[in-house]
PDB file of C-alpha atoms in Angstrom:
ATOM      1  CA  UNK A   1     307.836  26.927  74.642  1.00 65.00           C
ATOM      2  CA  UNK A   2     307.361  28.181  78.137  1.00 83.00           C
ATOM      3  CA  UNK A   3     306.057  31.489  79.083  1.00 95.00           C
ATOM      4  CA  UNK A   4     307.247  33.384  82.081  1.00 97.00           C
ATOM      5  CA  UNK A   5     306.073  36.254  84.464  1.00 97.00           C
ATOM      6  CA  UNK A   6     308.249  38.859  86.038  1.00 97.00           C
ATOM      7  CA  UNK A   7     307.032  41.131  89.455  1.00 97.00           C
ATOM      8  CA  UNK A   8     308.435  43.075  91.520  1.00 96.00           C
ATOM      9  CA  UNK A   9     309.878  41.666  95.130  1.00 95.00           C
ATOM     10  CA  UNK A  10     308.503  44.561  97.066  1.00 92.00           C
ATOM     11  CA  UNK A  11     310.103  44.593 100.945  1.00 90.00           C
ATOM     12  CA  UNK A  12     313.370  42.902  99.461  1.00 92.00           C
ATOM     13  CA  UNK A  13     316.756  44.227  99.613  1.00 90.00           C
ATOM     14  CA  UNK A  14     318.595  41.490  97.946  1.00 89.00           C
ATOM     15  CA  UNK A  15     318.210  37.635  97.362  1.00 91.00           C
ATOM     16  CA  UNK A  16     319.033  37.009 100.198  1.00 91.00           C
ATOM     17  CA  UNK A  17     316.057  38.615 102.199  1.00 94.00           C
ATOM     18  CA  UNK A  18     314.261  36.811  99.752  1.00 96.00           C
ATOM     19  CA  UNK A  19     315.734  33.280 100.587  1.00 96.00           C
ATOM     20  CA  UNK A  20     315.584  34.345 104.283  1.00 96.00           C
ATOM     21  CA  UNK A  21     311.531  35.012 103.754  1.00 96.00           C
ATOM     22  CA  UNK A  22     311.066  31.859 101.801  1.00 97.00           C
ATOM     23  CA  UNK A  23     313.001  29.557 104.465  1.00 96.00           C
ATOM     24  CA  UNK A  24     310.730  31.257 107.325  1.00 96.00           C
ATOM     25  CA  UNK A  25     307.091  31.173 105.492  1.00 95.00           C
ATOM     26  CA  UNK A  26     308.058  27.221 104.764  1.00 96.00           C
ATOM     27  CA  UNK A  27     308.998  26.747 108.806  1.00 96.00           C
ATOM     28  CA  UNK A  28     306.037  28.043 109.832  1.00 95.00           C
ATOM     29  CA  UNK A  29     303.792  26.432 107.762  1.00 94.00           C
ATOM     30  CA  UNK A  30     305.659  23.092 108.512  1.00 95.00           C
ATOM     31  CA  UNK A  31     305.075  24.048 112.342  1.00 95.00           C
ATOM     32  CA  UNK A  32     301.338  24.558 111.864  1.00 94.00           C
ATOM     33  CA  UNK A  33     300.909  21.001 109.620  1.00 95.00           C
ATOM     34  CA  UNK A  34     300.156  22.603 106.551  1.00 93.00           C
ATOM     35  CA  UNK A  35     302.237  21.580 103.568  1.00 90.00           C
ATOM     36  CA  UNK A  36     305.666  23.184 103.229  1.00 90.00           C
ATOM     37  CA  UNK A  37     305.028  24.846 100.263  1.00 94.00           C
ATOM     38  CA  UNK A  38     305.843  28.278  98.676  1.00 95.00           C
ATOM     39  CA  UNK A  39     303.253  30.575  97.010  1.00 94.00           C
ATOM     40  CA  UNK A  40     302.617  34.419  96.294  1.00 95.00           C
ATOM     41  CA  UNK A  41     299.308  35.546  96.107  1.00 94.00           C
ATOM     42  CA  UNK A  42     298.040  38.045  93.650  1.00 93.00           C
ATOM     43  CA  UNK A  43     294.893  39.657  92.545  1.00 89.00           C
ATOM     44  CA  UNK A  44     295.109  38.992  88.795  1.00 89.00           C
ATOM     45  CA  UNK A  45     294.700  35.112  87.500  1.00 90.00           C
ATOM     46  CA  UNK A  46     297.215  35.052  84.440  1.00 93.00           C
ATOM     47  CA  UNK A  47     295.289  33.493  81.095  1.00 92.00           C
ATOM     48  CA  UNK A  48     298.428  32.283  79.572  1.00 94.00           C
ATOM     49  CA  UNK A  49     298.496  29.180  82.683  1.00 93.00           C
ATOM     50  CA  UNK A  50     299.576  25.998  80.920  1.00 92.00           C
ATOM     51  CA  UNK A  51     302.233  27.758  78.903  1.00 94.00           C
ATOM     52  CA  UNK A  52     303.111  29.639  82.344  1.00 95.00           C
ATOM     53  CA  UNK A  53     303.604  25.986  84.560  1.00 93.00           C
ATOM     54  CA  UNK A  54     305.144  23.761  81.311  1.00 93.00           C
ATOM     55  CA  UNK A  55     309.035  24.734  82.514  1.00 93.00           C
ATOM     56  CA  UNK A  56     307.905  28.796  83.167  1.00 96.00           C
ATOM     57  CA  UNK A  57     309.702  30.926  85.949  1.00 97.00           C
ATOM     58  CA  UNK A  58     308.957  33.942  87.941  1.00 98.00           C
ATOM     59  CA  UNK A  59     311.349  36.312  87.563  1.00 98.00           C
ATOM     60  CA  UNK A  60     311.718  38.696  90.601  1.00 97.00           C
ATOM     61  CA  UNK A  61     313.006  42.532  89.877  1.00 97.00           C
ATOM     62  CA  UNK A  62     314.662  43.936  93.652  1.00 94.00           C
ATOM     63  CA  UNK A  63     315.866  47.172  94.030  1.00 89.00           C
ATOM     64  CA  UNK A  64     315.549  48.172  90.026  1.00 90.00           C
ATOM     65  CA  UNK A  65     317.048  44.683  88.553  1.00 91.00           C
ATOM     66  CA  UNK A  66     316.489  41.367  87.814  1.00 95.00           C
ATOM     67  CA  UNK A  67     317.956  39.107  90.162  1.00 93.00           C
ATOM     68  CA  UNK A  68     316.980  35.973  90.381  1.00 95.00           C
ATOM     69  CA  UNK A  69     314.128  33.519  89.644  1.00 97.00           C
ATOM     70  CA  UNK A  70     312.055  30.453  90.794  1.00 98.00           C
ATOM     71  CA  UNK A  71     310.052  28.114  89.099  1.00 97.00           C
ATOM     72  CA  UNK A  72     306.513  28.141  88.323  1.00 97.00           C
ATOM     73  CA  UNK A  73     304.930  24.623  90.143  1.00 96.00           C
ATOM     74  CA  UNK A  74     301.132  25.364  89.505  1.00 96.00           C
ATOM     75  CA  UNK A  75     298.637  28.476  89.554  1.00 96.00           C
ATOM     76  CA  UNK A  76     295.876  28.323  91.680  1.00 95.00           C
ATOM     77  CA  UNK A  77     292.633  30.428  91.451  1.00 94.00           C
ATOM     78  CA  UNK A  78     290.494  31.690  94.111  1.00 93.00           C
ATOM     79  CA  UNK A  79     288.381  33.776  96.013  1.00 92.00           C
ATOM     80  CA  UNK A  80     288.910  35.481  98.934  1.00 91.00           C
ATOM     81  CA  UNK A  81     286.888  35.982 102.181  1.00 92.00           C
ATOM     82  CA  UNK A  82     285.754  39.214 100.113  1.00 92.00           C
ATOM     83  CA  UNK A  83     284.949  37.770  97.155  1.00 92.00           C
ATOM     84  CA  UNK A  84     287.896  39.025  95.095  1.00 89.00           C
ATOM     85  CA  UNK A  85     289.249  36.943  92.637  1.00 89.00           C
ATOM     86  CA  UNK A  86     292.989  36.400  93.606  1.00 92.00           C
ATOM     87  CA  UNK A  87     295.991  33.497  92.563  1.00 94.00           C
ATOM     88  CA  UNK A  88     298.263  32.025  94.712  1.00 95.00           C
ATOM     89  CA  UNK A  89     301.322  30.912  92.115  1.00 96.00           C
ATOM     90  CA  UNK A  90     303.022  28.275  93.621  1.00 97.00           C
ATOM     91  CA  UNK A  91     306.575  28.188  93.323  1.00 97.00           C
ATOM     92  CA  UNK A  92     309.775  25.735  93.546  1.00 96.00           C
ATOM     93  CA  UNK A  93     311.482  27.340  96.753  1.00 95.00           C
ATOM     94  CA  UNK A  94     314.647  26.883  95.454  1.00 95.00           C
ATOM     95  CA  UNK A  95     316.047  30.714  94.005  1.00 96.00           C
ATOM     96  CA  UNK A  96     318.042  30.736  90.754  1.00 95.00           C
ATOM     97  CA  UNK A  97     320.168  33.590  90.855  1.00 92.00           C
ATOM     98  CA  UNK A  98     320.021  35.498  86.928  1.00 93.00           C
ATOM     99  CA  UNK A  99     322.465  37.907  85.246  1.00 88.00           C
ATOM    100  CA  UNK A 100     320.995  41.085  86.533  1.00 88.00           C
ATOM    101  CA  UNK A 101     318.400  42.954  83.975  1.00 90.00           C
ATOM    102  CA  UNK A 102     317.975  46.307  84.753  1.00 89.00           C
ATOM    103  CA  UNK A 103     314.023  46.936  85.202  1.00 91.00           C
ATOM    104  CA  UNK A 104     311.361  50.284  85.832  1.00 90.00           C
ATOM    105  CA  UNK A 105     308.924  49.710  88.724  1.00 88.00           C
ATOM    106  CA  UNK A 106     305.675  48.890  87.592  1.00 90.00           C
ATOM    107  CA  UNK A 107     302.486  47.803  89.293  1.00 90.00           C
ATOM    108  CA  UNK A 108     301.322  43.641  89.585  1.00 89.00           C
ATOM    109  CA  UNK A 109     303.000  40.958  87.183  1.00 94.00           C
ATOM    110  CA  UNK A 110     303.796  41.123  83.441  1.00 95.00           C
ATOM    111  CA  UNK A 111     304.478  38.096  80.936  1.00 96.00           C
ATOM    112  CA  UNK A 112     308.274  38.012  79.963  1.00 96.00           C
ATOM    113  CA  UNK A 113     309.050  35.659  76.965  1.00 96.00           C
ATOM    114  CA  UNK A 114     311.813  33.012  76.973  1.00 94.00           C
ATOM    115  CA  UNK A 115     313.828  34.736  74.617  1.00 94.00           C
ATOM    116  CA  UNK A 116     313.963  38.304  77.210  1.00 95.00           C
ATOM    117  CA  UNK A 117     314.769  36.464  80.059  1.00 95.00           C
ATOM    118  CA  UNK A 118     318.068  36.903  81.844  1.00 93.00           C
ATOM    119  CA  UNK A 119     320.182  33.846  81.548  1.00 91.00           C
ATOM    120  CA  UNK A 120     321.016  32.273  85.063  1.00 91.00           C
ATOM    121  CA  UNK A 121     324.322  32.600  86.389  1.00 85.00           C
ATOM    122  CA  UNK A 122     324.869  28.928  87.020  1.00 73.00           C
ATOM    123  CA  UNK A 123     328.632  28.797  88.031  1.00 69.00           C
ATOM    124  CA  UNK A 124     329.300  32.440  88.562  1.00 65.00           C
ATOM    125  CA  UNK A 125     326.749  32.619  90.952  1.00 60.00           C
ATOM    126  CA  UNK A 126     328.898  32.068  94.120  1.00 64.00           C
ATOM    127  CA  UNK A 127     331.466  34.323  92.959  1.00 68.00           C
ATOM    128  CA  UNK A 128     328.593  36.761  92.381  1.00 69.00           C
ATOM    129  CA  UNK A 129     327.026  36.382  95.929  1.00 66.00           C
ATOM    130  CA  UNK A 130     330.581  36.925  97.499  1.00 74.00           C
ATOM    131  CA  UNK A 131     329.855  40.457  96.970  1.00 74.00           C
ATOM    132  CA  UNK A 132     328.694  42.875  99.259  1.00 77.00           C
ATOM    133  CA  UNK A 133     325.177  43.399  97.646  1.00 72.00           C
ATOM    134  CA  UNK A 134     325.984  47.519  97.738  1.00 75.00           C
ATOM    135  CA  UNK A 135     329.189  46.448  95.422  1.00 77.00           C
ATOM    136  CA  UNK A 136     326.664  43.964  93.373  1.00 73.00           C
ATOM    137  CA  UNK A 137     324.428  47.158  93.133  1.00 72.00           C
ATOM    138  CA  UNK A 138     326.842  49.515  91.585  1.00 76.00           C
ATOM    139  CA  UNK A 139     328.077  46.959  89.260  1.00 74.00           C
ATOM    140  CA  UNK A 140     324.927  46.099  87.571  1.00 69.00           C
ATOM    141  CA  UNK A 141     324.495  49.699  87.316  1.00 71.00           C
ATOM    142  CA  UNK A 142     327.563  50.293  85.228  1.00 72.00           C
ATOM    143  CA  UNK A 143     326.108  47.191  83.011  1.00 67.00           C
ATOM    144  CA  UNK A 144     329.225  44.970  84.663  1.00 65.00           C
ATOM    145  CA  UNK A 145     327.199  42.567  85.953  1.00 65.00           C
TER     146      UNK A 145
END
């Protein structure tokens, strides 16, 4: 069974920021020669790796929910120029919107379990992103959406 994490998208107003960022970071990198790939870097290596990349997701909390997701490709440790132990975790840079999950800011990444996931919204996601994200908001925190 796969294991998840779940962080917070600090700098992010909606998914769509987020898809903006993603579809910049891969342009420049494909302008520079390196490979177009996506990755976040963090200071904590997560133990729990080969349950983490066998189907596991990072789910990203903006603005106090649970939005969306993207899948965990590989986890790769390292050290930095100051000799910090850091991650990048390397992600599919394709972003699954979720049923929104209402979340409390807290600091780095924690584990999230299959089973407390939010489901993805599949089909209902374009009717969902129709929204103006301030409408999106104020449903999700009436528990409509």
């Amino acid at each position: 069974m796969s294991l998840n994490l779940i962080k917070l998208c600090v700098g992010c107003d909606s998914v769509e920021d987020l898809e903006e960022w993603i579809a910049f970071r891969l342009n420049e990198r494909r302008r520079a020669g390196e490979p177009a790939e996506q990755w976040h870097t963090t200071r904590m290596v997560p133990t729990r790796i080969s349950e983490l990349t066998d189907e596991g997701s990072l789910y990203w909390v903006i603005k106090g929910n649970v939005q969306c997701r993207q899948r965990l490709l590989e986890i790769r440790p390292f050290v930095d120029s100051e000799g910090i132990s850091r991650c990048h975790l390397v992600l599919e840079p394709i972003v699954a919107r979720t049923v929104w999950q209402p979340r409390r800011a807290f600091q780095g990444w924690r584990y999230l379990k299959q089973e407390d996931a939010p489901a993805d919204l599949g089909k209902r996601a374009k009717d969902v992103m129709e929204m103006p994200p301030k409408l999106r908001q104020e449903l999700a925190e009436l528990g409509l959406l």
